[in-house]
Amino acid sequence: MTALPDGLRLRPAHPQDLDDIMWLEHVSFPTDAWSASQMAGELYSPHGYYVVVETVDGAAAPTVVGYAGLSSLAGNPVADVQTIAVAAEHRGQGIGRALFTELLDEARRRDVREVFLEVRADNPVAQAMYTGFGFDHIATRPRYYQPDGVDAWVMRAELPAAPDAPAAGPGPVGPIGQEALDG
């Protein structure tokens, strides 16, 4: 996992984080924020995996300064990054990279082979981060982000098999058990 600055920790999101996540959602995406019911559905979904980064100052209550989510159906080798946001005053500290790294690690734990995401065409910082993780721009969705009418870049990356996964190789030739009949 990517290291976080002192005073911050990454942890799984809980439904109790909804208010904090929604506050950050609205300041990060003022014109096209998800609704609270949409986000609650994501936090409760058995197919989702959401994480937050929060402050851990012993003198104050923890504050969520970033969140991210992944969705993949059980057994499906494909996942989608649903969302990622970092509070403006905490950007440039590696929080986005830590959140994104955790999503990709979870995708690998789920045996996902391909990850897709959409990113605003007018967000070169996010595009550069995703490209740095091996994502390629494979399509553009015109006017995807509303009401702004901004295009979305569809990006995709293949995930390598986990190091402990069995190597794929040629199996037995012929029907199962044929080798016993040939002897």
XYZ file of N, CA, C and O in Angstrom:
732
model
N 0.834 -1.185 0.000
C 0.000 0.000 0.000
C 0.873 1.240 0.000
O 1.943 1.253 0.587
N 0.415 2.283 -0.641
C 1.113 3.558 -0.668
C 1.055 4.192 0.722
O 0.009 4.209 1.359
N 2.174 4.715 1.170
C 2.240 5.324 2.498
C 1.456 6.633 2.526
O 1.451 7.393 1.554
N 0.813 6.874 3.636
C 0.075 8.115 3.857
C 0.898 9.041 4.745
O 1.712 8.567 5.550
N 0.662 10.342 4.661
C 1.330 11.264 5.581
C 0.951 10.955 7.035
O -0.115 10.383 7.303
N 1.809 11.334 7.958
C 1.503 11.161 9.381
C 0.170 11.824 9.700
O -0.169 12.870 9.139
N -0.553 11.210 10.614
C -1.824 11.770 11.050
C -3.012 11.343 10.205
O -4.128 11.825 10.420
N -2.784 10.440 9.231
C -3.870 9.944 8.385
C -3.864 8.428 8.386
O -2.813 7.804 8.520
N -5.038 7.836 8.238
C -5.123 6.380 8.111
C -6.177 6.024 7.076
O -7.162 6.748 6.896
N -5.963 4.896 6.425
C -6.904 4.348 5.451
C -7.625 3.188 6.124
O -6.984 2.371 6.795
N -8.938 3.134 5.946
C -9.719 2.047 6.532
C -10.935 1.786 5.658
O -11.319 2.627 4.846
N -11.574 0.619 5.837
C -12.815 0.361 5.098
C -13.884 1.389 5.490
O -13.960 1.803 6.649
N -14.681 1.784 4.528
C -15.793 2.701 4.809
C -16.938 1.911 5.427
O -17.114 0.716 5.162
N -17.711 2.597 6.244
C -18.880 2.020 6.889
C -20.086 2.890 6.564
O -19.932 4.090 6.291
N -21.288 2.334 6.617
C -22.476 3.158 6.380
C -22.535 4.403 7.276
O -23.058 5.431 6.868
N -21.933 4.323 8.468
C -21.916 5.484 9.361
C -21.079 6.633 8.805
O -21.162 7.758 9.306
N -20.275 6.376 7.783
C -19.455 7.414 7.153
C -20.235 8.220 6.117
O -19.687 9.156 5.528
N -21.486 7.861 5.878
C -22.243 8.472 4.784
C -22.263 9.997 4.858
O -22.014 10.658 3.844
N -22.523 10.580 6.007
C -22.593 12.043 6.092
C -21.259 12.690 5.723
O -21.222 13.673 4.976
N -20.169 12.136 6.243
C -18.847 12.691 5.925
C -18.517 12.530 4.441
O -17.977 13.440 3.807
N -18.830 11.364 3.902
C -18.579 11.125 2.475
C -19.416 12.079 1.630
O -18.920 12.651 0.656
N -20.676 12.269 1.999
C -21.549 13.152 1.208
C -21.094 14.602 1.272
O -21.186 15.326 0.281
N -20.578 15.032 2.417
C -20.046 16.394 2.492
C -18.899 16.546 1.490
O -18.862 17.498 0.708
N -17.987 15.579 1.498
C -16.844 15.623 0.586
C -17.293 15.462 -0.866
O -16.750 16.110 -1.769
N -18.285 14.636 -1.106
C -18.838 14.451 -2.458
C -19.354 15.782 -3.017
O -19.075 16.138 -4.154
N -20.083 16.526 -2.195
C -20.672 17.784 -2.672
C -19.631 18.887 -2.877
O -19.769 19.679 -3.809
N -18.597 18.937 -2.051
C -17.569 19.961 -2.283
C -16.639 19.564 -3.426
O -16.090 20.434 -4.097
N -16.488 18.265 -3.663
C -15.609 17.802 -4.748
C -16.290 17.840 -6.104
O -15.641 18.097 -7.123
N -17.585 17.561 -6.133
C -18.346 17.474 -7.383
C -19.615 18.329 -7.261
O -20.724 17.795 -7.231
N -19.464 19.645 -7.187
C -20.621 20.497 -6.884
C -21.759 20.420 -7.897
O -22.918 20.586 -7.522
N -21.467 20.139 -9.150
C -22.540 20.128 -10.153
C -23.074 18.740 -10.463
O -24.153 18.625 -11.029
N -22.332 17.703 -10.111
C -22.796 16.359 -10.461
C -22.557 15.341 -9.350
O -22.245 14.181 -9.595
N -22.744 15.772 -8.104
C -22.571 14.885 -6.954
C -23.626 13.789 -6.965
O -24.752 13.990 -7.409
N -23.238 12.631 -6.455
C -24.197 11.552 -6.258
C -25.161 11.958 -5.153
O -24.810 12.747 -4.260
N -26.338 11.371 -5.163
C -27.289 11.608 -4.084
C -26.902 10.740 -2.889
O -26.180 9.739 -3.034
N -27.410 11.110 -1.729
C -27.139 10.318 -0.526
C -27.682 8.903 -0.678
O -27.052 7.942 -0.220
N -28.832 8.759 -1.339
C -29.383 7.410 -1.495
C -28.515 6.567 -2.431
O -28.333 5.367 -2.201
N -27.955 7.181 -3.479
C -27.049 6.441 -4.361
C -25.808 5.990 -3.592
O -25.377 4.835 -3.710
N -25.228 6.905 -2.820
C -24.006 6.572 -2.081
C -24.304 5.536 -1.003
O -23.512 4.608 -0.804
N -25.433 5.663 -0.327
C -25.792 4.667 0.689
C -25.928 3.290 0.039
O -25.478 2.283 0.606
N -26.538 3.239 -1.131
C -26.655 1.973 -1.849
C -25.296 1.368 -2.137
O -25.111 0.147 -2.048
N -24.333 2.207 -2.474
C -22.971 1.722 -2.736
C -22.321 1.188 -1.454
O -21.672 0.151 -1.467
N -22.504 1.906 -0.352
C -21.879 1.494 0.905
C -22.463 0.180 1.431
O -21.778 -0.587 2.100
N -23.742 -0.066 1.134
C -24.395 -1.292 1.584
C -24.289 -2.436 0.568
O -24.614 -3.568 0.889
N -23.853 -2.167 -0.631
C -23.822 -3.184 -1.677
C -22.841 -4.311 -1.358
O -21.685 -4.046 -1.002
N -23.258 -5.557 -1.544
C -22.319 -6.665 -1.343
C -21.255 -6.728 -2.441
O -20.246 -7.418 -2.286
N -21.458 -6.007 -3.521
C -20.513 -6.011 -4.638
C -19.501 -4.870 -4.548
O -18.553 -4.832 -5.312
N -19.733 -3.944 -3.623
C -18.880 -2.775 -3.521
C -17.784 -2.939 -2.488
O -17.858 -3.782 -1.584
N -16.760 -2.124 -2.654
C -15.669 -2.045 -1.692
C -15.288 -0.572 -1.610
O -14.786 0.002 -2.578
N -15.587 0.041 -0.479
C -15.311 1.466 -0.278
C -14.340 1.645 0.869
O -14.406 0.937 1.874
N -13.439 2.596 0.700
C -12.453 2.931 1.721
C -12.442 4.438 1.929
O -12.838 5.203 1.040
N -12.007 4.831 3.109
C -11.846 6.249 3.414
C -10.452 6.467 3.969
O -9.828 5.552 4.523
N -9.982 7.699 3.828
C -8.799 8.167 4.535
C -9.312 9.219 5.502
O -10.084 10.101 5.128
N -8.892 9.085 6.763
C -9.348 10.027 7.784
C -8.177 10.498 8.630
O -7.138 9.836 8.697
N -8.391 11.642 9.259
C -7.397 12.177 10.182
C -7.421 11.350 11.459
O -8.451 10.780 11.825
N -6.286 11.256 12.114
C -6.183 10.522 13.377
C -5.424 11.364 14.400
O -4.391 10.965 14.912
N -5.969 12.524 14.689
C -5.415 13.414 15.691
C -6.134 13.104 16.997
O -7.354 13.209 17.076
N -5.403 12.696 18.012
C -6.013 12.306 19.280
C -6.856 13.399 19.918
O -7.732 13.121 20.717
N -6.609 14.669 19.571
C -7.329 15.777 20.195
C -8.662 16.074 19.516
O -9.507 16.743 20.087
N -8.848 15.596 18.301
C -10.073 15.912 17.566
C -10.687 14.623 17.018
O -10.002 13.626 16.826
N -11.974 14.685 16.751
C -12.661 13.545 16.137
C -12.098 13.332 14.732
O -11.748 14.297 14.046
N -11.999 12.080 14.281
C -11.502 11.823 12.918
C -12.363 12.535 11.879
O -13.579 12.643 12.029
N -11.711 13.014 10.832
C -12.389 13.679 9.725
C -12.033 12.959 8.438
O -10.848 12.746 8.156
N -13.036 12.579 7.656
C -12.797 11.934 6.371
C -12.259 12.982 5.398
O -12.875 14.025 5.197
N -11.082 12.699 4.811
C -10.470 13.619 3.855
C -10.349 13.002 2.462
O -9.863 13.648 1.541
N -10.803 11.762 2.311
C -10.796 11.113 1.011
C -11.596 9.827 1.067
O -11.773 9.242 2.137
N -12.112 9.425 -0.076
C -12.835 8.161 -0.166
C -12.738 7.656 -1.587
O -12.438 8.410 -2.526
N -12.982 6.353 -1.736
C -12.950 5.736 -3.065
C -13.751 4.452 -3.017
O -13.897 3.844 -1.952
N -14.259 4.055 -4.184
C -15.063 2.846 -4.240
C -14.855 2.048 -5.512
O -14.593 2.602 -6.582
N -15.002 0.747 -5.359
C -14.855 -0.221 -6.434
C -16.096 -1.095 -6.442
O -16.670 -1.371 -5.383
N -16.500 -1.554 -7.611
C -17.628 -2.467 -7.712
C -17.250 -3.627 -8.618
O -16.701 -3.417 -9.703
N -17.538 -4.846 -8.136
C -17.361 -6.033 -8.971
C -18.253 -7.136 -8.436
O -18.328 -7.356 -7.229
N -18.924 -7.807 -9.344
C -19.766 -8.934 -8.966
C -18.886 -10.113 -8.591
O -17.818 -10.317 -9.193
N -19.326 -10.906 -7.639
C -18.560 -12.078 -7.212
C -18.283 -12.978 -8.408
O -19.176 -13.280 -9.194
N -17.028 -13.376 -8.552
C -16.642 -14.275 -9.622
C -16.452 -13.628 -10.978
O -16.021 -14.281 -11.923
N -16.749 -12.342 -11.098
C -16.598 -11.641 -12.366
C -15.169 -11.120 -12.469
O -14.673 -10.495 -11.535
N -14.491 -11.343 -13.573
C -13.110 -10.886 -13.697
C -12.979 -9.411 -14.063
O -11.897 -8.943 -14.383
N -14.098 -8.668 -13.995
C -14.100 -7.245 -14.359
C -14.591 -6.425 -13.173
O -15.519 -6.831 -12.475
N -13.967 -5.265 -12.943
C -14.394 -4.351 -11.883
C -14.440 -2.934 -12.436
O -13.786 -2.628 -13.440
N -15.211 -2.098 -11.767
C -15.319 -0.679 -12.118
C -14.968 0.169 -10.910
O -15.478 -0.076 -9.814
N -14.108 1.153 -11.128
C -13.872 2.155 -10.098
C -15.075 3.083 -10.143
O -15.367 3.676 -11.184
N -15.790 3.179 -9.048
C -17.014 3.954 -9.002
C -16.753 5.431 -8.760
O -17.379 6.283 -9.378
N -15.860 5.732 -7.821
C -15.615 7.121 -7.445
C -14.340 7.212 -6.630
O -13.903 6.226 -6.025
N -13.772 8.401 -6.648
C -12.613 8.702 -5.804
C -12.594 10.213 -5.619
O -12.808 10.962 -6.577
N -12.367 10.650 -4.384
C -12.304 12.087 -4.104
C -11.384 12.327 -2.917
O -11.333 11.532 -1.982
N -10.687 13.457 -2.975
C -9.807 13.891 -1.895
C -10.121 15.360 -1.630
O -10.258 16.152 -2.574
N -10.237 15.728 -0.368
C -10.490 17.119 0.010
C -9.408 18.018 -0.576
O -8.220 17.664 -0.576
N -9.814 19.169 -1.076
C -8.901 20.085 -1.777
C -7.657 20.398 -0.952
O -6.536 20.412 -1.487
N -7.806 20.630 0.341
C -6.655 21.002 1.176
C -5.708 19.836 1.443
O -4.623 20.033 1.976
N -6.081 18.638 1.038
C -5.225 17.460 1.235
C -4.704 16.877 -0.078
O -4.030 15.836 -0.060
N -5.000 17.524 -1.181
C -4.513 17.017 -2.472
C -3.013 17.223 -2.586
O -2.442 18.108 -1.966
N -2.374 16.386 -3.399
C -0.933 16.488 -3.610
C -0.111 15.826 -2.521
O 1.108 15.969 -2.496
N -0.758 15.068 -1.617
C -0.051 14.403 -0.523
C 0.013 12.889 -0.711
O 0.447 12.174 0.186
N -0.479 12.386 -1.850
C -0.453 10.950 -2.097
C -1.689 10.214 -1.616
O -1.750 8.987 -1.684
N -2.702 10.936 -1.146
C -3.910 10.295 -0.644
C -4.669 9.613 -1.781
O -5.123 8.478 -1.637
N -4.793 10.284 -2.911
C -5.465 9.683 -4.064
C -4.770 8.407 -4.509
O -5.417 7.403 -4.803
N -3.441 8.442 -4.534
C -2.677 7.242 -4.910
C -2.901 6.109 -3.907
O -3.027 4.954 -4.292
N -2.940 6.432 -2.625
C -3.161 5.406 -1.603
C -4.552 4.796 -1.751
O -4.711 3.570 -1.675
N -5.556 5.632 -1.968
C -6.917 5.132 -2.156
C -6.991 4.242 -3.399
O -7.554 3.153 -3.363
N -6.411 4.723 -4.490
C -6.477 3.979 -5.750
C -5.705 2.662 -5.657
O -6.162 1.627 -6.145
N -4.547 2.688 -4.997
C -3.766 1.468 -4.797
C -4.580 0.443 -4.024
O -4.591 -0.744 -4.372
N -5.297 0.895 -2.997
C -6.115 -0.030 -2.208
C -7.238 -0.625 -3.048
O -7.544 -1.808 -2.932
N -7.860 0.182 -3.928
C -8.904 -0.365 -4.802
C -8.337 -1.436 -5.722
O -8.949 -2.492 -5.913
N -7.169 -1.183 -6.299
C -6.559 -2.170 -7.193
C -6.128 -3.421 -6.426
O -6.256 -4.539 -6.932
N -5.655 -3.242 -5.197
C -5.309 -4.402 -4.372
C -6.549 -5.250 -4.093
O -6.497 -6.483 -4.140
N -7.672 -4.595 -3.802
C -8.915 -5.332 -3.570
C -9.361 -6.041 -4.845
O -9.827 -7.185 -4.793
N -9.215 -5.384 -5.978
C -9.573 -6.031 -7.249
C -8.753 -7.307 -7.430
O -9.287 -8.349 -7.823
N -7.467 -7.253 -7.123
C -6.619 -8.446 -7.224
C -7.081 -9.525 -6.246
O -7.092 -10.709 -6.588
N -7.446 -9.122 -5.028
C -7.936 -10.107 -4.054
C -9.209 -10.782 -4.556
O -9.483 -11.927 -4.210
N -9.970 -10.090 -5.382
C -11.204 -10.642 -5.955
C -10.945 -11.360 -7.280
O -11.877 -11.711 -7.984
N -9.701 -11.538 -7.653
C -9.303 -12.185 -8.905
C -9.820 -11.452 -10.135
O -10.117 -12.067 -11.165
N -9.902 -10.149 -10.039
C -10.298 -9.312 -11.177
C -9.124 -9.224 -12.143
O -7.964 -9.113 -11.729
N -9.415 -9.286 -13.428
C -8.376 -9.222 -14.467
C -8.385 -7.900 -15.231
O -7.400 -7.533 -15.842
N -9.546 -7.210 -15.245
C -9.664 -5.924 -15.946
C -10.399 -4.934 -15.054
O -11.394 -5.283 -14.430
N -9.903 -3.695 -15.039
C -10.554 -2.634 -14.278
C -10.847 -1.486 -15.236
O -9.993 -1.110 -16.049
N -12.059 -0.960 -15.132
C -12.499 0.169 -15.950
C -12.829 1.348 -15.046
O -13.172 1.170 -13.870
N -12.767 2.542 -15.610
C -13.188 3.742 -14.900
C -13.528 4.822 -15.911
O -13.156 4.733 -17.086
N -14.264 5.822 -15.448
C -14.495 7.032 -16.230
C -13.853 8.193 -15.485
O -13.893 8.245 -14.257
N -13.272 9.113 -16.231
C -12.667 10.303 -15.655
C -13.016 11.489 -16.556
O -13.091 11.343 -17.784
N -13.240 12.626 -15.938
C -13.578 13.821 -16.713
C -12.452 14.152 -17.697
O -11.273 14.096 -17.335
N -12.830 14.506 -18.897
C -11.852 14.878 -19.922
C -11.101 16.144 -19.541
O -10.012 16.388 -20.061
N -11.663 16.930 -18.633
C -11.010 18.175 -18.208
C -10.260 18.014 -16.879
O -10.016 18.986 -16.182
N -9.868 16.782 -16.539
C -9.143 16.523 -15.295
C -7.804 15.839 -15.601
O -7.638 14.630 -15.390
N -6.815 16.611 -16.092
C -5.537 16.001 -16.475
C -4.758 15.416 -15.294
O -3.981 14.484 -15.478
N -4.963 15.928 -14.093
C -4.245 15.387 -12.935
C -4.688 13.947 -12.683
O -3.864 13.043 -12.521
N -5.996 13.700 -12.655
C -6.497 12.338 -12.454
C -6.101 11.446 -13.622
O -5.692 10.295 -13.419
N -6.197 11.950 -14.841
C -5.824 11.157 -16.011
C -4.366 10.703 -15.906
O -4.049 9.546 -16.190
N -3.495 11.609 -15.484
C -2.073 11.273 -15.359
C -1.858 10.211 -14.279
O -1.047 9.294 -14.456
N -2.595 10.308 -13.169
C -2.458 9.306 -12.122
C -2.877 7.936 -12.650
O -2.161 6.953 -12.477
N -4.017 7.876 -13.327
C -4.503 6.596 -13.839
C -3.549 6.028 -14.887
O -3.273 4.830 -14.891
N -3.025 6.876 -15.750
C -2.055 6.428 -16.753
C -0.813 5.855 -16.056
O -0.274 4.835 -16.481
N -0.400 6.489 -14.970
C 0.744 6.006 -14.201
C 0.515 4.626 -13.599
O 1.469 3.899 -13.327
N -0.742 4.260 -13.408
C -1.089 2.932 -12.904
C -1.300 1.936 -14.040
O -1.722 0.807 -13.803
N -1.047 2.358 -15.278
C -1.170 1.439 -16.410
C -2.507 1.472 -17.122
O -2.786 0.606 -17.948
N -3.337 2.468 -16.838
C -4.627 2.579 -17.509
C -4.457 3.276 -18.856
O -3.655 4.193 -18.990
N -5.220 2.804 -19.835
C -5.220 3.385 -21.177
C -6.577 3.999 -21.457
O -7.615 3.461 -21.063
N -6.565 5.110 -22.174
C -7.797 5.763 -22.640
C -8.308 4.953 -23.828
O -7.660 4.895 -24.865
N -9.476 4.306 -23.658
C -9.974 3.420 -24.719
C -11.201 3.956 -25.439
O -11.554 3.452 -26.499
N -11.869 4.957 -24.856
C -13.065 5.511 -25.490
C -13.396 6.843 -24.828
O -12.863 7.163 -23.761
N -14.261 7.585 -25.477
C -14.754 8.845 -24.915
C -16.275 8.826 -24.948
O -16.868 8.459 -25.969
N -16.891 9.194 -23.836
C -18.349 9.306 -23.760
C -18.699 10.778 -23.805
O -18.484 11.504 -22.828
N -19.247 11.224 -24.949
C -19.558 12.649 -25.091
C -20.584 13.123 -24.059
O -21.563 12.438 -23.773
N -20.303 14.283 -23.495
C -21.224 14.978 -22.575
C -21.713 14.079 -21.428
O -22.827 14.207 -20.968
N -20.877 13.194 -20.957
C -21.229 12.218 -19.920
C -21.549 12.889 -18.584
O -22.484 12.492 -17.890
N -20.741 13.868 -18.206
C -20.930 14.539 -16.914
C -21.898 15.695 -17.088
O -21.615 16.669 -17.784
N -23.050 15.558 -16.430
C -24.099 16.566 -16.523
C -24.297 17.227 -15.163
O -24.078 16.584 -14.138
N -24.662 18.488 -15.131
C -25.143 19.308 -16.235
C -24.042 20.035 -17.002
O -24.333 20.818 -17.895
N -22.772 19.769 -16.683
C -21.668 20.502 -17.305
C -21.443 20.153 -18.768
O -20.808 20.913 -19.491
N -21.908 18.980 -19.196
C -21.698 18.564 -20.577
C -20.260 18.189 -20.876
O -19.818 18.250 -22.025
N -19.506 17.775 -19.869
C -18.094 17.416 -20.048
C -17.998 15.946 -20.456
O -18.688 15.087 -19.906
N -17.120 15.683 -21.421
C -16.888 14.309 -21.868
C -16.220 13.488 -20.767
O -15.524 14.033 -19.901
N -16.422 12.183 -20.839
C -15.727 11.239 -19.953
C -14.766 10.412 -20.775
O -15.118 9.934 -21.853
N -13.571 10.266 -20.268
C -12.644 9.303 -20.829
C -12.938 7.970 -20.161
O -13.002 7.880 -18.924
N -13.105 6.933 -20.952
C -13.199 5.578 -20.423
C -11.775 5.032 -20.450
O -11.108 5.074 -21.485
N -11.323 4.555 -19.290
C -9.969 4.031 -19.187
C -10.040 2.588 -18.698
O -10.963 2.206 -17.978
N -9.034 1.805 -19.103
C -9.001 0.373 -18.802
C -7.574 -0.059 -18.511
O -6.625 0.431 -19.119
N -7.467 -1.014 -17.577
C -6.170 -1.639 -17.304
C -6.381 -3.129 -17.063
O -7.408 -3.539 -16.521
N -5.419 -3.905 -17.496
C -5.389 -5.325 -17.168
C -4.569 -5.481 -15.901
O -3.537 -4.826 -15.744
N -5.056 -6.332 -15.006
C -4.305 -6.608 -13.785
C -3.581 -7.927 -13.951
O -4.179 -8.924 -14.352
N -2.307 -7.967 -13.633
C -1.588 -9.243 -13.710
C -2.109 -10.191 -12.635
O -2.639 -9.760 -11.610
N -1.950 -11.457 -12.870
C -2.350 -12.457 -11.889
C -1.547 -12.271 -10.616
O -0.396 -11.825 -10.645
N -2.147 -12.599 -9.502
C -1.447 -12.531 -8.225
C -0.239 -13.461 -8.277
O -0.288 -14.516 -8.911
N 0.865 -13.105 -7.606
C 2.085 -13.932 -7.674
C 1.874 -15.371 -7.248
O 2.558 -16.254 -7.712
N 0.909 -15.639 -6.369
C 0.703 -17.002 -5.904
C -0.329 -17.763 -6.727
O -0.663 -18.901 -6.409
N -0.834 -17.161 -7.813
C -1.825 -17.831 -8.664
C -1.129 -18.917 -9.481
O 0.010 -18.759 -9.904
N -1.807 -20.039 -9.712
C -1.186 -21.092 -10.516
C -0.953 -20.601 -11.939
O -1.758 -19.867 -12.492
N 0.165 -20.990 -12.497
C 0.484 -20.583 -13.861
C -0.414 -21.325 -14.841
O -0.658 -22.524 -14.691
N -0.898 -20.600 -15.816
C -1.719 -21.228 -16.854
C -0.778 -21.927 -17.826
O 0.231 -21.379 -18.234
N -1.093 -23.104 -18.156
C -0.256 -23.839 -19.092
C -1.091 -24.885 -19.775
O -2.267 -25.059 -19.473
N -0.503 -25.607 -20.704
C -1.294 -26.620 -21.392
C -1.696 -27.716 -20.419
O -0.911 -28.176 -19.604
N -2.927 -28.092 -20.498
C -3.454 -29.165 -19.657
C -3.308 -30.486 -20.396
O -2.600 -30.581 -21.404
N -3.974 -31.492 -19.905
C -3.898 -32.779 -20.579
C -4.471 -32.691 -21.982
O -5.399 -31.945 -22.227
N -3.891 -33.444 -22.880
C -4.358 -33.466 -24.265
C -5.393 -34.571 -24.387
O -5.181 -35.671 -23.898
N -6.492 -34.278 -25.024
C -7.545 -35.280 -25.197
C -8.513 -35.235 -24.038
O -8.347 -34.470 -23.110
N -9.492 -36.088 -24.086
C -10.479 -36.120 -23.020
C -9.851 -36.480 -21.686
O -8.828 -37.177 -21.643
N -10.439 -36.011 -20.613
C -9.931 -36.339 -19.284
C -9.919 -37.840 -19.136
O -10.889 -38.524 -19.453
N -8.802 -38.365 -18.649
C -8.663 -39.798 -18.475
C -8.103 -40.502 -19.707
O -7.770 -41.677 -19.659
N -7.959 -39.805 -20.820
C -7.455 -40.413 -22.047
C -6.056 -40.992 -21.853
O -5.741 -42.022 -22.405
N -5.232 -40.308 -21.013
C -3.876 -40.794 -20.820
C -3.864 -42.212 -20.236
O -2.963 -42.988 -20.498
N -4.848 -42.565 -19.431
C -4.921 -43.928 -18.874
C -5.259 -44.947 -19.935
O -4.838 -46.094 -19.863
N -5.988 -44.558 -20.941
C -6.388 -45.483 -21.993
C -5.287 -45.705 -23.028
O -5.300 -46.704 -23.738
N -4.365 -44.729 -23.119
C -3.322 -44.823 -24.128
C -2.180 -45.750 -23.700
O -1.314 -46.040 -24.507
N -2.100 -46.160 -22.481
C -0.957 -46.911 -21.971
C -1.105 -48.320 -22.165
O -0.822 -49.245 -22.640
